[in-house]
Short mmCIF file of C-alpha atoms in Angstrom, two decimals:
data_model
loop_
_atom_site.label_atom_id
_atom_site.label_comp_id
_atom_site.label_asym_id
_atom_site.label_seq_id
_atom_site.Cartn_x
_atom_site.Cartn_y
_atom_site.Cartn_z
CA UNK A 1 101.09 81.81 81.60
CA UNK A 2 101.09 77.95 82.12
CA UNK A 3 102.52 76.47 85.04
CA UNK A 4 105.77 75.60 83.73
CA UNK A 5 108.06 77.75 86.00
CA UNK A 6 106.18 75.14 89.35
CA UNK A 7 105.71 72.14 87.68
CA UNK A 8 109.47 70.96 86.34
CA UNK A 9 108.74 72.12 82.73
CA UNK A 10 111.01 74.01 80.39
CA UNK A 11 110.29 77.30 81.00
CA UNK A 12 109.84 79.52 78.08
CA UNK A 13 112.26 83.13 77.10
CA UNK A 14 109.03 84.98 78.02
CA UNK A 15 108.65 83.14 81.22
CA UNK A 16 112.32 83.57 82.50
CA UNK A 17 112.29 87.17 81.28
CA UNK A 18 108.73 88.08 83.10
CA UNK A 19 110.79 86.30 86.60
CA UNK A 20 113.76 88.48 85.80
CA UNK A 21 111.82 91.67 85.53
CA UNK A 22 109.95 91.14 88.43
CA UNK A 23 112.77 90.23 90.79
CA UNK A 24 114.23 93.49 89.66
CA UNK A 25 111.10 95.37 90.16
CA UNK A 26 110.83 94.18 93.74
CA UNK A 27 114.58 95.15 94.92
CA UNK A 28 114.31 98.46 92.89
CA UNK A 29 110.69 98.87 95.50
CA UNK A 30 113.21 98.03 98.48
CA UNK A 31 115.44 100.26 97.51
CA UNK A 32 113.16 103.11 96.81
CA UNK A 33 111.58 102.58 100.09
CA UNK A 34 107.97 102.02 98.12
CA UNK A 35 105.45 100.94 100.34
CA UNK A 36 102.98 99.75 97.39
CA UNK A 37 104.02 98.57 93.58
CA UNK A 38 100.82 99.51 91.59
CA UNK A 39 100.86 96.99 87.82
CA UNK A 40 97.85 98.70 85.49
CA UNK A 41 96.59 97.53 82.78
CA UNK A 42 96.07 99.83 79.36
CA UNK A 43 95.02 99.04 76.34
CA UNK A 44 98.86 99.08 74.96
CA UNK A 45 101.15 99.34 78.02
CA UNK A 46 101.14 97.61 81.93
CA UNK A 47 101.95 101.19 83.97
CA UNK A 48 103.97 100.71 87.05
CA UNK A 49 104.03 102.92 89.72
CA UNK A 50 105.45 102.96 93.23
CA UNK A 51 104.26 104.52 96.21
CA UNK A 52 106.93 106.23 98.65
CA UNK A 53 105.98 108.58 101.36
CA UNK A 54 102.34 108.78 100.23
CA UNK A 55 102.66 109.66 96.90
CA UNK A 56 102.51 107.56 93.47
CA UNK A 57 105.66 107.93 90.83
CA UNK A 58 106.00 106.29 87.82
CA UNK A 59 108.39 103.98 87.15
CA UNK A 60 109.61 102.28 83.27
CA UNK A 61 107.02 100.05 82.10
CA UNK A 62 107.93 96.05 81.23
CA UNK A 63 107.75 95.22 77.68
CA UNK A 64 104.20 94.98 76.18
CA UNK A 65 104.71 91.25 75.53
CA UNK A 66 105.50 90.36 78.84
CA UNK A 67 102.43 91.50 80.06
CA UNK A 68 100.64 88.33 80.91
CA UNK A 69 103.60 86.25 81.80
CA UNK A 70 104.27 89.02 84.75
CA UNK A 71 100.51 89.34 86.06
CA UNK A 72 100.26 85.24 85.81
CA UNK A 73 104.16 84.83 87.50
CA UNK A 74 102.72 87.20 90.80
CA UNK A 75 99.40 85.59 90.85
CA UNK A 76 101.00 82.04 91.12
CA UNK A 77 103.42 83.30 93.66
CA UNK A 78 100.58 84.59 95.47
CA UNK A 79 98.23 81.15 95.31
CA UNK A 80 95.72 82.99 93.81
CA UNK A 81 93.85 81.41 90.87
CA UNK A 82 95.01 82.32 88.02
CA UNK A 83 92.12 80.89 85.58
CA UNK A 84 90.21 83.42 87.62
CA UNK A 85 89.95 86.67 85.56
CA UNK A 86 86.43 88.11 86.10
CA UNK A 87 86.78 88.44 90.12
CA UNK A 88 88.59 90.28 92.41
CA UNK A 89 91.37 88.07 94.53
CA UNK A 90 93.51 88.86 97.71
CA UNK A 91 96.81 86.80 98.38
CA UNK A 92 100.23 87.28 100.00
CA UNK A 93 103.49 86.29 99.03
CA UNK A 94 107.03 85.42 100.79
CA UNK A 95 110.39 86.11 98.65
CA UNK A 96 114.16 85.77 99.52
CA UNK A 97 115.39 89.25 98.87
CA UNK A 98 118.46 90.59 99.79
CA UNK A 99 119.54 87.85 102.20
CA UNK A 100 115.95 87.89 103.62
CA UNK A 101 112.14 87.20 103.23
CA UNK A 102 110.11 90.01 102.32
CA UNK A 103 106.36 89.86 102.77
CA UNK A 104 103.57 91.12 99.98
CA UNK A 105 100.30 91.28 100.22
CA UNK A 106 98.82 91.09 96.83
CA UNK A 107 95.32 92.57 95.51
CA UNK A 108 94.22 91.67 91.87
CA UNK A 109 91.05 93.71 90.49
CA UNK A 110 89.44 93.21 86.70
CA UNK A 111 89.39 96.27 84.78
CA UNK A 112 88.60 96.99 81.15
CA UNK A 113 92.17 96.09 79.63
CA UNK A 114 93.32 93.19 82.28
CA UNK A 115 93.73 92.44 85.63
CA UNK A 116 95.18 95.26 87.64
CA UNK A 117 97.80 93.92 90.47
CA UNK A 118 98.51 96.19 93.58
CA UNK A 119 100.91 94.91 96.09
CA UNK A 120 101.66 96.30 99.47
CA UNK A 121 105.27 95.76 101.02
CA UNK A 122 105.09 94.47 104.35
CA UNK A 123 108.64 95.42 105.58
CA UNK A 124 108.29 96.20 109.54
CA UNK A 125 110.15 94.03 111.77
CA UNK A 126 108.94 94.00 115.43
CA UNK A 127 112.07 95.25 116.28
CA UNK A 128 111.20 98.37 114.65
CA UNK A 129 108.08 98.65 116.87
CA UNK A 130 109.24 101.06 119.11
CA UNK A 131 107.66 104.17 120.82
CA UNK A 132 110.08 106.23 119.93
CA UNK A 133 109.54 105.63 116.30
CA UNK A 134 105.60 107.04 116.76
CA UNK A 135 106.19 110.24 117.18
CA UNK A 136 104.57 111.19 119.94
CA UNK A 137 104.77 113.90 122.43
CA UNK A 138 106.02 112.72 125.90
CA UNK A 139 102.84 113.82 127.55
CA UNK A 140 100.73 111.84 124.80
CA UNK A 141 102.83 108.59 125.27
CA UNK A 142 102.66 108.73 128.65
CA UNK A 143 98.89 108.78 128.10
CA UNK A 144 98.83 105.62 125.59
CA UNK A 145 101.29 103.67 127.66
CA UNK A 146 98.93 104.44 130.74
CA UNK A 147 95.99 103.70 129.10
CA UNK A 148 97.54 100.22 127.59
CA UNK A 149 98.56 99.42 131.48
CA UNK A 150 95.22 98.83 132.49
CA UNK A 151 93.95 95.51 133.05
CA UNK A 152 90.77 96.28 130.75
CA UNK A 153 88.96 98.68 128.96
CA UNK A 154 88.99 99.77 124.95
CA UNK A 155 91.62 101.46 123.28
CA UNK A 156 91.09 102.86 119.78
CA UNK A 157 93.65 104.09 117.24
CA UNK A 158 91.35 106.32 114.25
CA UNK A 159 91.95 107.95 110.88
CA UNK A 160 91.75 107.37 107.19
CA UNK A 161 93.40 104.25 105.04
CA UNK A 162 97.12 104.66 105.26
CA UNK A 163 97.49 106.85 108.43
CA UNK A 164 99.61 104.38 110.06
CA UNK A 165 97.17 102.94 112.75
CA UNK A 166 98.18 99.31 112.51
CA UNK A 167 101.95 100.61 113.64
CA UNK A 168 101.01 102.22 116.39
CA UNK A 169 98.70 98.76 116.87
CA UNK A 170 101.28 96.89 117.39
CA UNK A 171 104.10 99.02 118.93
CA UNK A 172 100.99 98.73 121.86
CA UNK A 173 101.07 94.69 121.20
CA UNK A 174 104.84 94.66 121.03
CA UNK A 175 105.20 96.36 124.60
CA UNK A 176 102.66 94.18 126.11
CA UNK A 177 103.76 91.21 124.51
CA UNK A 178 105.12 89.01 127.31
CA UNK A 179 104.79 85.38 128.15
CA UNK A 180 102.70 85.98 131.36
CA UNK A 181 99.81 87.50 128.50
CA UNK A 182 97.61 85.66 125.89
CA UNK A 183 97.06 88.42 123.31
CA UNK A 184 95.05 87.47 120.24
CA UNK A 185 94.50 89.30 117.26
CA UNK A 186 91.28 89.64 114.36
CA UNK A 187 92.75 91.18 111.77
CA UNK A 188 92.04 91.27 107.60
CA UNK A 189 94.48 90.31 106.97
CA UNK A 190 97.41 90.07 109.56
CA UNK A 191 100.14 92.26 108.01
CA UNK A 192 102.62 92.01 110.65
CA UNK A 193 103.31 89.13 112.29
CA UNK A 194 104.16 89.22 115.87
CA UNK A 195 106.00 86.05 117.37
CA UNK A 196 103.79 85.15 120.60
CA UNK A 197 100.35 86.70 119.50
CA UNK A 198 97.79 83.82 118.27
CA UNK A 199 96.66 85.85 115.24
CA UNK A 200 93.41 85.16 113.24
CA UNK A 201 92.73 85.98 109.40
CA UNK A 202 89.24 86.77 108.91
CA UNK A 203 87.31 85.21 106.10
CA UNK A 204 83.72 85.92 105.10
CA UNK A 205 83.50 83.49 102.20
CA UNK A 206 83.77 80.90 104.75
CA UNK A 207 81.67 82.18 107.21
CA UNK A 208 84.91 83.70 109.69
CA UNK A 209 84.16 87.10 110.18
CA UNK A 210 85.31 89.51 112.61
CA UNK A 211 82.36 88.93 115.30
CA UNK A 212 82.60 85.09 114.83
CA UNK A 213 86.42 85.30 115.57
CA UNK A 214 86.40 87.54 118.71
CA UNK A 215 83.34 84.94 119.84
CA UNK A 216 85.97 81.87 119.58
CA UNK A 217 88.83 83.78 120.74
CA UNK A 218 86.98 84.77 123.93
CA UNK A 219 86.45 81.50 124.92
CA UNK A 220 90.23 80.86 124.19
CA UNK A 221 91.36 82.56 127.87
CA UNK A 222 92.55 85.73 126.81
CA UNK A 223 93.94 88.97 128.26
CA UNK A 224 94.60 90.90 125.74
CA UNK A 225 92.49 91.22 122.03
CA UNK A 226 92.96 93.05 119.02
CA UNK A 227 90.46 93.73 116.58
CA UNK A 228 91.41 95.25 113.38
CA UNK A 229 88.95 97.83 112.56
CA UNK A 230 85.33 97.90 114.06
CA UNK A 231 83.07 98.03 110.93
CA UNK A 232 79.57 97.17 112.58
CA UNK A 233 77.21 96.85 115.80
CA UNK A 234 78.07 93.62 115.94
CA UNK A 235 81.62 93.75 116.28
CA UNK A 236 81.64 97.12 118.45
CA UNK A 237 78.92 95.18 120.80
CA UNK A 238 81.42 92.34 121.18
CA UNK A 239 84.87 94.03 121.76
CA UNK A 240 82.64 96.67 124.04
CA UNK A 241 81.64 94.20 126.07
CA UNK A 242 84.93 92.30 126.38
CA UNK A 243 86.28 95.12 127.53
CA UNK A 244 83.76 95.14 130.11
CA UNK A 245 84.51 91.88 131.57
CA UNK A 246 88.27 92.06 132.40
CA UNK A 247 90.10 91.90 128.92
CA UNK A 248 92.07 94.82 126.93
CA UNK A 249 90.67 95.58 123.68
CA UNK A 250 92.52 97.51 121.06
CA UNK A 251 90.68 98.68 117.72
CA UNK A 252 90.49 100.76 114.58
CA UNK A 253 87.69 102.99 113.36
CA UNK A 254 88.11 105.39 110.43
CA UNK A 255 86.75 108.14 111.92
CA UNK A 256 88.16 112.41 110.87
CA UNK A 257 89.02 112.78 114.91
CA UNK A 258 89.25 111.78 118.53
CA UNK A 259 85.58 113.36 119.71
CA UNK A 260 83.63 112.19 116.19
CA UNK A 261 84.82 108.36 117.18
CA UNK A 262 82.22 108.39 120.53
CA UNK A 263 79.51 109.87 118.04
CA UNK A 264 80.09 107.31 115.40
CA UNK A 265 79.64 104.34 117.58
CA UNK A 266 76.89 105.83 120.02
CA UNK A 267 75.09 106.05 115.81
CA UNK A 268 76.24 102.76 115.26
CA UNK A 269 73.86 101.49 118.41
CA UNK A 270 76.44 101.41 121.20
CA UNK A 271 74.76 103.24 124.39
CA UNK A 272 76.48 106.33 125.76
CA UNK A 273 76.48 103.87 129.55
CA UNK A 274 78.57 101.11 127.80
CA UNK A 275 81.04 103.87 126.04
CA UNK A 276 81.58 106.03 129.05
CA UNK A 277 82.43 102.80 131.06
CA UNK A 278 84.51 100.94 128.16
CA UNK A 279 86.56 103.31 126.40
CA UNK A 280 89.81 104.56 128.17
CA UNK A 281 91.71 106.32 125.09
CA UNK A 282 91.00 107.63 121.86
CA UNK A 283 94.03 108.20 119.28
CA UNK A 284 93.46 109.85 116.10
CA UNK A 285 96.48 110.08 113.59
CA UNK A 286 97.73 111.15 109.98
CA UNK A 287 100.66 110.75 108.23
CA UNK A 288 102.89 113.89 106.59
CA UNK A 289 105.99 113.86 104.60
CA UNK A 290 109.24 114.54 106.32
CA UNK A 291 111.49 117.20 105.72
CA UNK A 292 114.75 116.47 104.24
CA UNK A 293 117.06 117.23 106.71
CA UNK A 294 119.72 117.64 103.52
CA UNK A 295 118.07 120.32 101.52
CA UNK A 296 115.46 122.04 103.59
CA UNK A 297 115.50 125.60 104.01
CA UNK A 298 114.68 127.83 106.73
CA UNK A 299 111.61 130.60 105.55
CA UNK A 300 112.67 134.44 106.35
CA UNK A 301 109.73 135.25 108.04
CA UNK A 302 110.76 131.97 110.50
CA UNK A 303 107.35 131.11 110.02
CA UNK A 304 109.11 126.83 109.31
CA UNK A 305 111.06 125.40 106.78
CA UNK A 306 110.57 125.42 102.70
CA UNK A 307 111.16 121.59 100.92
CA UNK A 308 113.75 122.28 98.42
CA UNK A 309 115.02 119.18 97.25
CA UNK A 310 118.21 117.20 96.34
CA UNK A 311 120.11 114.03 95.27
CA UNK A 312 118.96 112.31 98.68
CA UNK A 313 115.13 113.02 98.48
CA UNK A 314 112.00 113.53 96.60
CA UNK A 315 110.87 117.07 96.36
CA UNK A 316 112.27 118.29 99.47
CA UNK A 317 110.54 115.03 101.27
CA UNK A 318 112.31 112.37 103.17
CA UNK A 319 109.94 109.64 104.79
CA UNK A 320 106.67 110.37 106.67
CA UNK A 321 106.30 111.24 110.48
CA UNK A 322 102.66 110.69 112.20
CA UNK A 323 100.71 113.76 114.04
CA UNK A 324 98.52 112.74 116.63
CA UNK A 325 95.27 113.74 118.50
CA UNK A 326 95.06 111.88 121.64
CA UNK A 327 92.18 112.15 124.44
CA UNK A 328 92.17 109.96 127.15
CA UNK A 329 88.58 109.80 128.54
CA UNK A 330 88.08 111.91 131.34
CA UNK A 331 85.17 112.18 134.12
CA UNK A 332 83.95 115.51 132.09
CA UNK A 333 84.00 113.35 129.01
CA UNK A 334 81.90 110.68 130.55
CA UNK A 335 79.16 112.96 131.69
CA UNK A 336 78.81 114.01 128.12
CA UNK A 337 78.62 110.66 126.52
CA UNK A 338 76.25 109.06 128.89
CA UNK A 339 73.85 112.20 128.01
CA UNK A 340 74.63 110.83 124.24
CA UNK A 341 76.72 115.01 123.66
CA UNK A 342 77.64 116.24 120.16
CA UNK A 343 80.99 115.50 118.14
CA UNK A 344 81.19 119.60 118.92
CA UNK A 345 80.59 119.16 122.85
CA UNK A 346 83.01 116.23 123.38
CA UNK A 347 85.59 118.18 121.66
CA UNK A 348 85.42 121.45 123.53
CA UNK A 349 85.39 119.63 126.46
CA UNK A 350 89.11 117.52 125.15
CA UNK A 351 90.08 121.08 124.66
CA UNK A 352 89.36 122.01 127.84
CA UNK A 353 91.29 118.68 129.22
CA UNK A 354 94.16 119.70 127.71
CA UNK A 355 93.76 117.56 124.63
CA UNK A 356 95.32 119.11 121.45
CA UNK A 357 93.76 118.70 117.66
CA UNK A 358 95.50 117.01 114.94
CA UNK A 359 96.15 120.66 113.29
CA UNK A 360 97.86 121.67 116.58
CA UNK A 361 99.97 118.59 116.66
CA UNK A 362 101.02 118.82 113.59
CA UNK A 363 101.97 123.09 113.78
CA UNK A 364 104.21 121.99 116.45
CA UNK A 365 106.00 119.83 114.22
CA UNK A 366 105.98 122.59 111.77
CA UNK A 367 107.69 125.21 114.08
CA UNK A 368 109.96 122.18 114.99
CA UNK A 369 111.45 121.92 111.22
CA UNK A 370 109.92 118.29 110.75
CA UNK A 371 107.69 118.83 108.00
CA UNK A 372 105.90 122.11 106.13
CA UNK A 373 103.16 123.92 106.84
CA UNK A 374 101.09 122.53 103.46
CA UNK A 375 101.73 118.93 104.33
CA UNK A 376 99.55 119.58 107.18
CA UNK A 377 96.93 121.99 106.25
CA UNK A 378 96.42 119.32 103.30
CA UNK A 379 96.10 116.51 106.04
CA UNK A 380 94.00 117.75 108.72
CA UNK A 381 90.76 119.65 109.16
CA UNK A 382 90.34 123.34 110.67
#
């Protein structure tokens, strides 16, 4: 597609139909809940699938001659380039839905049959943000919110892609966010923005990458940094030390559990002296599919509930909830990292603090109705 729909030209019945389709598209996604819209090429159809609570559906596919229009329309809205075809391209995009913006972030990738177009729906308000809203057990929020208190150290939320660490992220910010603080974030990209944080967008093409940002941002007087996931020694080495030297660090590693997080960054060069005197609080977390409250059934052995499924939900499902694993970093635990201990050590030792495993966490949930007992064998480890 041509420009014609941004630069004052007659749009064409292709072009008007490819913005019609779309704008329904995107309210049918709100409505659903979907928290990505997936647009994949074939060699005669665009599939279109949304993701709610985890899991892909399909949805009806656009008209095949509407294909380009529609891939073109989202990568104009988007400012990507859209003579650009052999590359991969990351955008975002702002529309008025429903008497209020609505935030994408858009991902194009070449495959064999066209450009494939994911976008994620970034639909949190801060107000939304709340503790509550995590999940947590009062003895494991009173741990977070303790360990968030202190004037410095590192704080690091772990688990896969999609296990809702950038929430709990910023429901930390959120309840430090004052105007006595300077909090800064790192972030690629930002996908919630928080009125009062000076957030960065990193960007390696031009040389802004996540060490080079937390280098400028320390010299920028602040308290309190964020650093959106810790993928090398250089970054670790930097928000290590910051948190050495009177500032409060908050990260992401993708890491299985609490315990394997000290052994992944002791392997990616970090000395067991710096850790044990650095990190304050290690949260791992996964998401599982809510019960239905509407539909689900209690099992006869009272052994948790069954998913059923009605009018209201999707196969007994209703939303997700989060289980957590969280360890604060005890004296024991800081004996065994400064004499470098296995992922095995560290976590008999959390055990033996008191700290529960994500499988644990989650069987409590289980026993409490909230979700089954295969959503969390399937997301957690023995």
């Amino acid at each position: 597609m041509n420009n014609r729909l941004t630069t004052g030209e007659r749009p064409s019945p292709q072009d008007v139909q490819a913005v019609e389709w779309l704008s329904q598209l995107f309210l049918k996604g709100l409505e659903l809940k979907a928290s990505d819209i997936h647009l994949e090429p074939f060699e005669n159809l665009l599939r279109v699938r949304f993701r709610r609570d985890g899991v892909l559906y399909e949805m009806p596919s656009p008209p095949a001659a509407l294909r380009e229009q529609i891939i073109s329309r989202i990568k104009v809205q988007s400012r990507l380039d859209i003579a650009e075809k052999r590359l991969p391209q990351d955008g975002r995009m702002q529309l008025p839905l429903e008497r209020r913006q609505v935030d994408m972030r858009v991902s194009s990738l070449p495959t064999l049959h066209g450009e494939k177009i994911v976008l994620r729906i970034l639909n949190l308000q801060t107000n939304q943000l709340g503790f509550e809203a995590l999940g947590l057990a009062d003895a494991e929020r009173e741990h977070l919110l303790q360990a968030i208190a202190k004037p410095n150290g590192l704080v690091l939320i772990t688990g896969p892609t999609g296990s809702g660490k950038t929430v709990t992220l910023y429901t930390c910010l959120n309840h430090l966010n004052t105007t006595g603080v300077n909090i800064a974030t790192v972030e690629d990209p930002s996908e919630i923005v928080l009125p009062g944080a000076n957030q960065v967008n990193v960007n390696e093409r031009i040389g802004l990458t996540f060490d080079t940002a937390l280098r400028a941002l320390l010299r920028q007087d602040p308290d309190i940094l964020m650093v959106g996931e810790i993928r090398d020694l250089a970054t670790a080495d930097i928000a290590v030390k910051a948190s050495q030297t009177g500032h409060l660090v908050l990260s992401t590693l993708h890491t299985n559990d609490a315990p394997s997080t000290l052994t992944r960054l002791n392997h990616m060069g970090i000395a067991g002296f710096n850790l044990a005197s650095s990190v304050v609080l290690i949260c791992a977390q996964r998401l599982v599919r809510r019960l239905c409250p509407s539909c689900k059934k209690p099992q006869q052995d009272s052994s948790g509930y069954l998913a059923i499924g009605c009018a209201s939900c999707i196969d007994g499902y209703k939303g997700r909830i989060a289980i957590h694993q969280v360890m604060p970093i005890t004296e024991g635990l800081q004996q065994l990292i400064l004499e470098q201990a296995s992922a095995q050590a560290l976590a008999a030792q959390a055990a033996l603090d008191g700290v529960r495993t994500l499988r644990q966490n989650g069987m409590s949930k289980v026993a409490a109705g909230e979700t089954t007992l295969q959503e969390v064998l399937a997301a957690t480890h023995g």
